[in-house]
Amino acid sequence: MNVIAQFTLIPIGTGTSLSGYVAACERVLAATGLTYEMHANGTNLEGEWEAVMDAIRRCHETLHGMGVPRISTSVTLGTRTDRPQRMAEKLASVRAKLADENG
C-alpha cells in the first residue's frame, strides 16, 4: 500500500540547536530512494508503507547512534484505495485551483 507521511522527529535532551540532527535524518532519507521533501516543521515522505516506516525507524536509529537519549515523533499518514496519488499531484491540484481564482 502506498502512503504519504508527514513526520516530525524531536530529539530530547540535546539542547536547542537541532539542525545537525535534521541533516542526519535527511541523509538517511536521501539514501532510501523514496520521494521526500523537508519543510520548516518536518518532512513529507511517500512510498510503500513498509519502506516509509523503515525510513522513519532508520532516522530514529541514526539519531540514537549520535547520542540522542530520547526522541518524540509525530506522524500523520494518508492512504487511498480508489487510486494512487503522489505528493506532487496533490500540490499541483491546489496550485491549479489558486491559479483559476487569480485568473
mmCIF file of N, CA and C in Angstrom:
data_model
loop_
_atom_site.group_PDB
_atom_site.id
_atom_site.type_symbol
_atom_site.label_atom_id
_atom_site.label_comp_id
_atom_site.label_asym_id
_atom_site.label_seq_id
_atom_site.Cartn_x
_atom_site.Cartn_y
_atom_site.Cartn_z
ATOM 1 N N MET A 1 0.845 -1.177 0.000
ATOM 2 C CA MET A 1 0.000 0.000 0.000
ATOM 3 C C MET A 1 0.888 1.238 0.000
ATOM 4 N N ASN A 2 0.591 2.184 -0.863
ATOM 5 C CA ASN A 2 1.320 3.443 -0.914
ATOM 6 C C ASN A 2 0.807 4.365 0.183
ATOM 7 N N VAL A 3 1.717 5.134 0.775
ATOM 8 C CA VAL A 3 1.359 6.054 1.847
ATOM 9 C C VAL A 3 2.119 7.360 1.658
ATOM 10 N N ILE A 4 1.458 8.444 2.009
ATOM 11 C CA ILE A 4 2.118 9.740 2.123
ATOM 12 C C ILE A 4 2.147 10.061 3.609
ATOM 13 N N ALA A 5 3.352 10.308 4.126
ATOM 14 C CA ALA A 5 3.526 10.573 5.549
ATOM 15 C C ALA A 5 4.095 11.972 5.745
ATOM 16 N N GLN A 6 3.684 12.599 6.798
ATOM 17 C CA GLN A 6 4.296 13.824 7.288
ATOM 18 C C GLN A 6 4.797 13.474 8.667
ATOM 19 N N PHE A 7 6.096 13.658 8.922
ATOM 20 C CA PHE A 7 6.590 13.322 10.248
ATOM 21 C C PHE A 7 7.570 14.363 10.759
ATOM 22 N N THR A 8 7.603 14.466 12.076
ATOM 23 C CA THR A 8 8.498 15.372 12.773
ATOM 24 C C THR A 8 9.159 14.604 13.902
ATOM 25 N N LEU A 9 10.485 14.504 13.858
ATOM 26 C CA LEU A 9 11.255 13.882 14.937
ATOM 27 C C LEU A 9 11.765 14.994 15.835
ATOM 28 N N ILE A 10 11.578 14.836 17.131
ATOM 29 C CA ILE A 10 12.053 15.832 18.086
ATOM 30 C C ILE A 10 13.042 15.164 19.029
ATOM 31 N N PRO A 11 14.336 15.437 18.849
ATOM 32 C CA PRO A 11 15.330 14.904 19.786
ATOM 33 C C PRO A 11 15.153 15.571 21.147
ATOM 34 N N ILE A 12 15.203 14.792 22.190
ATOM 35 C CA ILE A 12 15.028 15.309 23.551
ATOM 36 C C ILE A 12 16.328 15.083 24.327
ATOM 37 N N GLY A 13 16.750 16.111 25.055
ATOM 38 C CA GLY A 13 17.959 16.010 25.854
ATOM 39 C C GLY A 13 19.210 16.363 25.075
ATOM 40 N N THR A 14 19.041 17.222 24.039
ATOM 41 C CA THR A 14 20.167 17.523 23.156
ATOM 42 C C THR A 14 20.517 18.998 23.089
ATOM 43 N N GLY A 15 19.773 19.857 23.744
ATOM 44 C CA GLY A 15 20.000 21.291 23.621
ATOM 45 C C GLY A 15 19.002 21.898 22.647
ATOM 46 N N THR A 16 19.262 23.146 22.263
ATOM 47 C CA THR A 16 18.280 23.863 21.453
ATOM 48 C C THR A 16 18.534 23.791 19.954
ATOM 49 N N SER A 17 19.752 23.567 19.513
ATOM 50 C CA SER A 17 20.041 23.503 18.081
ATOM 51 C C SER A 17 19.808 22.083 17.578
ATOM 52 N N LEU A 18 18.900 21.936 16.607
ATOM 53 C CA LEU A 18 18.531 20.611 16.103
ATOM 54 C C LEU A 18 18.932 20.391 14.644
ATOM 55 N N SER A 19 19.495 21.395 13.987
ATOM 56 C CA SER A 19 19.759 21.295 12.549
ATOM 57 C C SER A 19 20.703 20.147 12.196
ATOM 58 N N GLY A 20 21.653 19.833 13.045
ATOM 59 C CA GLY A 20 22.544 18.701 12.778
ATOM 60 C C GLY A 20 21.801 17.383 12.757
ATOM 61 N N TYR A 21 20.808 17.250 13.614
ATOM 62 C CA TYR A 21 20.001 16.036 13.654
ATOM 63 C C TYR A 21 19.060 15.968 12.454
ATOM 64 N N VAL A 22 18.514 17.110 12.075
ATOM 65 C CA VAL A 22 17.665 17.163 10.890
ATOM 66 C C VAL A 22 18.482 16.763 9.666
ATOM 67 N N ALA A 23 19.691 17.289 9.544
ATOM 68 C CA ALA A 23 20.556 16.963 8.413
ATOM 69 C C ALA A 23 20.879 15.474 8.389
ATOM 70 N N ALA A 24 21.126 14.877 9.547
ATOM 71 C CA ALA A 24 21.428 13.439 9.608
ATOM 72 C C ALA A 24 20.236 12.622 9.130
ATOM 73 N N CYS A 25 19.054 13.005 9.541
ATOM 74 C CA CYS A 25 17.845 12.297 9.110
ATOM 75 C C CYS A 25 17.623 12.489 7.611
ATOM 76 N N GLU A 26 17.859 13.678 7.104
ATOM 77 C CA GLU A 26 17.697 13.917 5.669
ATOM 78 C C GLU A 26 18.669 13.059 4.862
ATOM 79 N N ARG A 27 19.889 12.847 5.383
ATOM 80 C CA ARG A 27 20.841 11.956 4.698
ATOM 81 C C ARG A 27 20.312 10.526 4.669
ATOM 82 N N VAL A 28 19.681 10.091 5.753
ATOM 83 C CA VAL A 28 19.064 8.760 5.783
ATOM 84 C C VAL A 28 18.000 8.660 4.703
ATOM 85 N N LEU A 29 17.144 9.668 4.608
ATOM 86 C CA LEU A 29 16.061 9.647 3.624
ATOM 87 C C LEU A 29 16.604 9.666 2.199
ATOM 88 N N ALA A 30 17.643 10.443 1.952
ATOM 89 C CA ALA A 30 18.231 10.507 0.613
ATOM 90 C C ALA A 30 18.728 9.132 0.172
ATOM 91 N N ALA A 31 19.242 8.351 1.113
ATOM 92 C CA ALA A 31 19.776 7.027 0.790
ATOM 93 C C ALA A 31 18.681 6.007 0.499
ATOM 94 N N THR A 32 17.429 6.296 0.869
ATOM 95 C CA THR A 32 16.347 5.331 0.670
ATOM 96 C C THR A 32 15.847 5.294 -0.768
ATOM 97 N N GLY A 33 16.014 6.382 -1.498
ATOM 98 C CA GLY A 33 15.452 6.469 -2.841
ATOM 99 C C GLY A 33 13.979 6.852 -2.849
ATOM 100 N N LEU A 34 13.391 7.049 -1.681
ATOM 101 C CA LEU A 34 11.993 7.474 -1.587
ATOM 102 C C LEU A 34 11.881 8.956 -1.921
ATOM 103 N N THR A 35 10.695 9.382 -2.317
ATOM 104 C CA THR A 35 10.433 10.794 -2.548
ATOM 105 C C THR A 35 10.149 11.450 -1.203
ATOM 106 N N TYR A 36 10.856 12.538 -0.913
ATOM 107 C CA TYR A 36 10.651 13.250 0.354
ATOM 108 C C TYR A 36 10.892 14.730 0.140
ATOM 109 N N GLU A 37 10.349 15.523 1.042
ATOM 110 C CA GLU A 37 10.542 16.959 0.993
ATOM 111 C C GLU A 37 10.555 17.509 2.410
ATOM 112 N N MET A 38 11.672 18.099 2.775
ATOM 113 C CA MET A 38 11.794 18.734 4.080
ATOM 114 C C MET A 38 11.035 20.059 4.055
ATOM 115 N N HIS A 39 10.398 20.405 5.170
ATOM 116 C CA HIS A 39 9.791 21.722 5.318
ATOM 117 C C HIS A 39 10.138 22.245 6.699
ATOM 118 N N ALA A 40 9.675 23.402 7.043
ATOM 119 C CA ALA A 40 10.130 24.081 8.256
ATOM 120 C C ALA A 40 9.869 23.305 9.542
ATOM 121 N N ASN A 41 8.827 22.480 9.574
ATOM 122 C CA ASN A 41 8.482 21.784 10.811
ATOM 123 C C ASN A 41 8.407 20.278 10.659
ATOM 124 N N GLY A 42 9.082 19.722 9.667
ATOM 125 C CA GLY A 42 9.055 18.282 9.488
ATOM 126 C C GLY A 42 9.424 17.898 8.072
ATOM 127 N N THR A 43 9.016 16.696 7.689
ATOM 128 C CA THR A 43 9.344 16.159 6.379
ATOM 129 C C THR A 43 8.155 15.388 5.835
ATOM 130 N N ASN A 44 7.877 15.563 4.554
ATOM 131 C CA ASN A 44 6.897 14.744 3.851
ATOM 132 C C ASN A 44 7.649 13.616 3.164
ATOM 133 N N LEU A 45 7.066 12.433 3.176
ATOM 134 C CA LEU A 45 7.722 11.242 2.644
ATOM 135 C C LEU A 45 6.659 10.359 2.015
ATOM 136 N N GLU A 46 6.958 9.803 0.824
ATOM 137 C CA GLU A 46 5.977 8.934 0.195
ATOM 138 C C GLU A 46 6.635 7.673 -0.328
ATOM 139 N N GLY A 47 5.844 6.605 -0.361
ATOM 140 C CA GLY A 47 6.316 5.332 -0.877
ATOM 141 C C GLY A 47 5.471 4.202 -0.333
ATOM 142 N N GLU A 48 5.954 2.990 -0.520
ATOM 143 C CA GLU A 48 5.261 1.829 0.034
ATOM 144 C C GLU A 48 5.313 1.895 1.561
ATOM 145 N N TRP A 49 4.234 1.461 2.193
ATOM 146 C CA TRP A 49 4.073 1.543 3.646
ATOM 147 C C TRP A 49 5.320 1.065 4.387
ATOM 148 N N GLU A 50 5.787 -0.130 4.064
ATOM 149 C CA GLU A 50 6.917 -0.721 4.781
ATOM 150 C C GLU A 50 8.183 0.106 4.605
ATOM 151 N N ALA A 51 8.404 0.615 3.404
ATOM 152 C CA ALA A 51 9.604 1.406 3.141
ATOM 153 C C ALA A 51 9.567 2.739 3.899
ATOM 154 N N VAL A 52 8.400 3.363 3.960
ATOM 155 C CA VAL A 52 8.261 4.628 4.683
ATOM 156 C C VAL A 52 8.484 4.412 6.184
ATOM 157 N N MET A 53 7.856 3.387 6.742
ATOM 158 C CA MET A 53 8.030 3.108 8.169
ATOM 159 C C MET A 53 9.482 2.742 8.490
ATOM 160 N N ASP A 54 10.119 2.003 7.586
ATOM 161 C CA ASP A 54 11.519 1.630 7.777
ATOM 162 C C ASP A 54 12.408 2.876 7.759
ATOM 163 N N ALA A 55 12.118 3.813 6.867
ATOM 164 C CA ALA A 55 12.915 5.038 6.796
ATOM 165 C C ALA A 55 12.804 5.847 8.086
ATOM 166 N N ILE A 56 11.608 5.945 8.633
ATOM 167 C CA ILE A 56 11.424 6.676 9.894
ATOM 168 C C ILE A 56 12.161 5.956 11.021
ATOM 169 N N ARG A 57 12.081 4.625 11.041
ATOM 170 C CA ARG A 57 12.813 3.846 12.052
ATOM 171 C C ARG A 57 14.317 4.089 11.927
ATOM 172 N N ARG A 58 14.816 4.125 10.695
ATOM 173 C CA ARG A 58 16.249 4.341 10.495
ATOM 174 C C ARG A 58 16.672 5.739 10.927
ATOM 175 N N CYS A 59 15.788 6.718 10.778
ATOM 176 C CA CYS A 59 16.082 8.052 11.313
ATOM 177 C C CYS A 59 16.246 7.983 12.828
ATOM 178 N N HIS A 60 15.342 7.254 13.489
ATOM 179 C CA HIS A 60 15.458 7.078 14.939
ATOM 180 C C HIS A 60 16.793 6.430 15.295
ATOM 181 N N GLU A 61 17.121 5.336 14.609
ATOM 182 C CA GLU A 61 18.364 4.615 14.903
ATOM 183 C C GLU A 61 19.587 5.510 14.708
ATOM 184 N N THR A 62 19.568 6.324 13.662
ATOM 185 C CA THR A 62 20.689 7.211 13.379
ATOM 186 C C THR A 62 20.859 8.241 14.481
ATOM 187 N N LEU A 63 19.766 8.874 14.888
ATOM 188 C CA LEU A 63 19.851 9.883 15.931
ATOM 189 C C LEU A 63 20.261 9.284 17.274
ATOM 190 N N HIS A 64 19.725 8.104 17.591
ATOM 191 C CA HIS A 64 20.172 7.446 18.824
ATOM 192 C C HIS A 64 21.659 7.136 18.740
ATOM 193 N N GLY A 65 22.131 6.743 17.569
ATOM 194 C CA GLY A 65 23.547 6.476 17.368
ATOM 195 C C GLY A 65 24.411 7.720 17.530
ATOM 196 N N MET A 66 23.806 8.888 17.374
ATOM 197 C CA MET A 66 24.509 10.156 17.579
ATOM 198 C C MET A 66 24.467 10.594 19.039
ATOM 199 N N GLY A 67 23.881 9.763 19.900
ATOM 200 C CA GLY A 67 23.843 10.074 21.325
ATOM 201 C C GLY A 67 22.552 10.678 21.827
ATOM 202 N N VAL A 68 21.524 10.771 20.971
ATOM 203 C CA VAL A 68 20.236 11.321 21.412
ATOM 204 C C VAL A 68 19.572 10.295 22.331
ATOM 205 N N PRO A 69 19.305 10.660 23.600
ATOM 206 C CA PRO A 69 18.736 9.683 24.525
ATOM 207 C C PRO A 69 17.252 9.400 24.319
ATOM 208 N N ARG A 70 16.509 10.405 23.847
ATOM 209 C CA ARG A 70 15.062 10.248 23.636
ATOM 210 C C ARG A 70 14.661 10.962 22.363
ATOM 211 N N ILE A 71 13.640 10.408 21.693
ATOM 212 C CA ILE A 71 13.083 11.042 20.502
ATOM 213 C C ILE A 71 11.566 10.925 20.583
ATOM 214 N N SER A 72 10.901 12.047 20.346
ATOM 215 C CA SER A 72 9.448 12.052 20.227
ATOM 216 C C SER A 72 9.131 12.316 18.762
ATOM 217 N N THR A 73 8.305 11.467 18.166
ATOM 218 C CA THR A 73 7.984 11.612 16.752
ATOM 219 C C THR A 73 6.479 11.678 16.552
ATOM 220 N N SER A 74 6.052 12.664 15.783
ATOM 221 C CA SER A 74 4.658 12.772 15.366
ATOM 222 C C SER A 74 4.585 12.381 13.901
ATOM 223 N N VAL A 75 3.623 11.509 13.575
ATOM 224 C CA VAL A 75 3.469 11.034 12.198
ATOM 225 C C VAL A 75 2.003 11.180 11.792
ATOM 226 N N THR A 76 1.778 11.749 10.620
ATOM 227 C CA THR A 76 0.457 11.800 10.013
ATOM 228 C C THR A 76 0.537 11.012 8.713
ATOM 229 N N LEU A 77 -0.377 10.071 8.532
ATOM 230 C CA LEU A 77 -0.361 9.191 7.364
ATOM 231 C C LEU A 77 -1.614 9.376 6.532
ATOM 232 N N GLY A 78 -1.421 9.315 5.225
ATOM 233 C CA GLY A 78 -2.559 9.365 4.312
ATOM 234 C C GLY A 78 -2.440 8.245 3.294
ATOM 235 N N THR A 79 -3.540 7.504 3.109
ATOM 236 C CA THR A 79 -3.581 6.447 2.103
ATOM 237 C C THR A 79 -4.867 6.581 1.304
ATOM 238 N N ARG A 80 -4.861 6.000 0.101
ATOM 239 C CA ARG A 80 -6.057 5.961 -0.746
ATOM 240 C C ARG A 80 -6.210 4.564 -1.288
ATOM 241 N N THR A 81 -7.459 4.148 -1.459
ATOM 242 C CA THR A 81 -7.718 2.858 -2.087
ATOM 243 C C THR A 81 -8.337 3.006 -3.465
ATOM 244 N N ASP A 82 -8.860 4.201 -3.782
ATOM 245 C CA ASP A 82 -9.528 4.392 -5.068
ATOM 246 C C ASP A 82 -8.551 4.594 -6.222
ATOM 247 N N ARG A 83 -7.367 5.134 -5.925
ATOM 248 C CA ARG A 83 -6.348 5.337 -6.958
ATOM 249 C C ARG A 83 -5.039 5.749 -6.285
ATOM 250 N N PRO A 84 -3.926 5.546 -6.981
ATOM 251 C CA PRO A 84 -2.647 6.016 -6.430
ATOM 252 C C PRO A 84 -2.581 7.536 -6.473
ATOM 253 N N GLN A 85 -1.886 8.113 -5.519
ATOM 254 C CA GLN A 85 -1.728 9.562 -5.507
ATOM 255 C C GLN A 85 -0.352 9.892 -4.955
ATOM 256 N N ARG A 86 0.277 10.904 -5.527
ATOM 257 C CA ARG A 86 1.608 11.315 -5.110
ATOM 258 C C ARG A 86 1.545 12.727 -4.535
ATOM 259 N N MET A 87 2.561 13.091 -3.756
ATOM 260 C CA MET A 87 2.600 14.412 -3.145
ATOM 261 C C MET A 87 2.533 15.504 -4.205
ATOM 262 N N ALA A 88 3.296 15.350 -5.280
ATOM 263 C CA ALA A 88 3.338 16.371 -6.333
ATOM 264 C C ALA A 88 1.966 16.593 -6.955
ATOM 265 N N GLU A 89 1.202 15.512 -7.103
ATOM 266 C CA GLU A 89 -0.136 15.616 -7.674
ATOM 267 C C GLU A 89 -1.061 16.418 -6.753
ATOM 268 N N LYS A 90 -0.958 16.180 -5.462
ATOM 269 C CA LYS A 90 -1.793 16.907 -4.513
ATOM 270 C C LYS A 90 -1.479 18.403 -4.553
ATOM 271 N N LEU A 91 -0.195 18.740 -4.584
ATOM 272 C CA LEU A 91 0.209 20.145 -4.638
ATOM 273 C C LEU A 91 -0.228 20.794 -5.948
ATOM 274 N N ALA A 92 -0.077 20.079 -7.050
ATOM 275 C CA ALA A 92 -0.473 20.623 -8.344
ATOM 276 C C ALA A 92 -1.969 20.923 -8.383
ATOM 277 N N SER A 93 -2.768 20.092 -7.765
ATOM 278 C CA SER A 93 -4.211 20.311 -7.734
ATOM 279 C C SER A 93 -4.550 21.611 -7.008
ATOM 280 N N VAL A 94 -3.923 21.852 -5.882
ATOM 281 C CA VAL A 94 -4.184 23.075 -5.121
ATOM 282 C C VAL A 94 -3.685 24.288 -5.902
ATOM 283 N N ARG A 95 -2.492 24.174 -6.480
ATOM 284 C CA ARG A 95 -1.946 25.310 -7.246
ATOM 285 C C ARG A 95 -2.824 25.654 -8.449
ATOM 286 N N ALA A 96 -3.401 24.638 -9.102
ATOM 287 C CA ALA A 96 -4.290 24.884 -10.230
ATOM 288 C C ALA A 96 -5.533 25.633 -9.779
ATOM 289 N N LYS A 97 -6.061 25.263 -8.637
ATOM 290 C CA LYS A 97 -7.249 25.962 -8.111
ATOM 291 C C LYS A 97 -6.914 27.398 -7.756
ATOM 292 N N LEU A 98 -5.741 27.636 -7.189
ATOM 293 C CA LEU A 98 -5.322 29.001 -6.882
ATOM 294 C C LEU A 98 -5.143 29.823 -8.153
ATOM 295 N N ALA A 99 -4.572 29.216 -9.176
ATOM 296 C CA ALA A 99 -4.385 29.906 -10.449
ATOM 297 C C ALA A 99 -5.716 30.271 -11.078
ATOM 298 N N ASP A 100 -6.707 29.362 -10.977
ATOM 299 C CA ASP A 100 -8.039 29.633 -11.511
ATOM 300 C C ASP A 100 -8.682 30.829 -10.824
ATOM 301 N N GLU A 101 -8.486 30.934 -9.512
ATOM 302 C CA GLU A 101 -9.064 32.045 -8.756
ATOM 303 C C GLU A 101 -8.414 33.370 -9.106
ATOM 304 N N ASN A 102 -7.135 33.327 -9.427
ATOM 305 C CA ASN A 102 -6.395 34.568 -9.724
ATOM 306 C C ASN A 102 -6.385 34.890 -11.203
ATOM 307 N N GLY A 103 -7.004 33.993 -11.986
ATOM 308 C CA GLY A 103 -7.157 34.010 -13.392
ATOM 309 C C GLY A 103 -6.678 35.062 -14.217
#
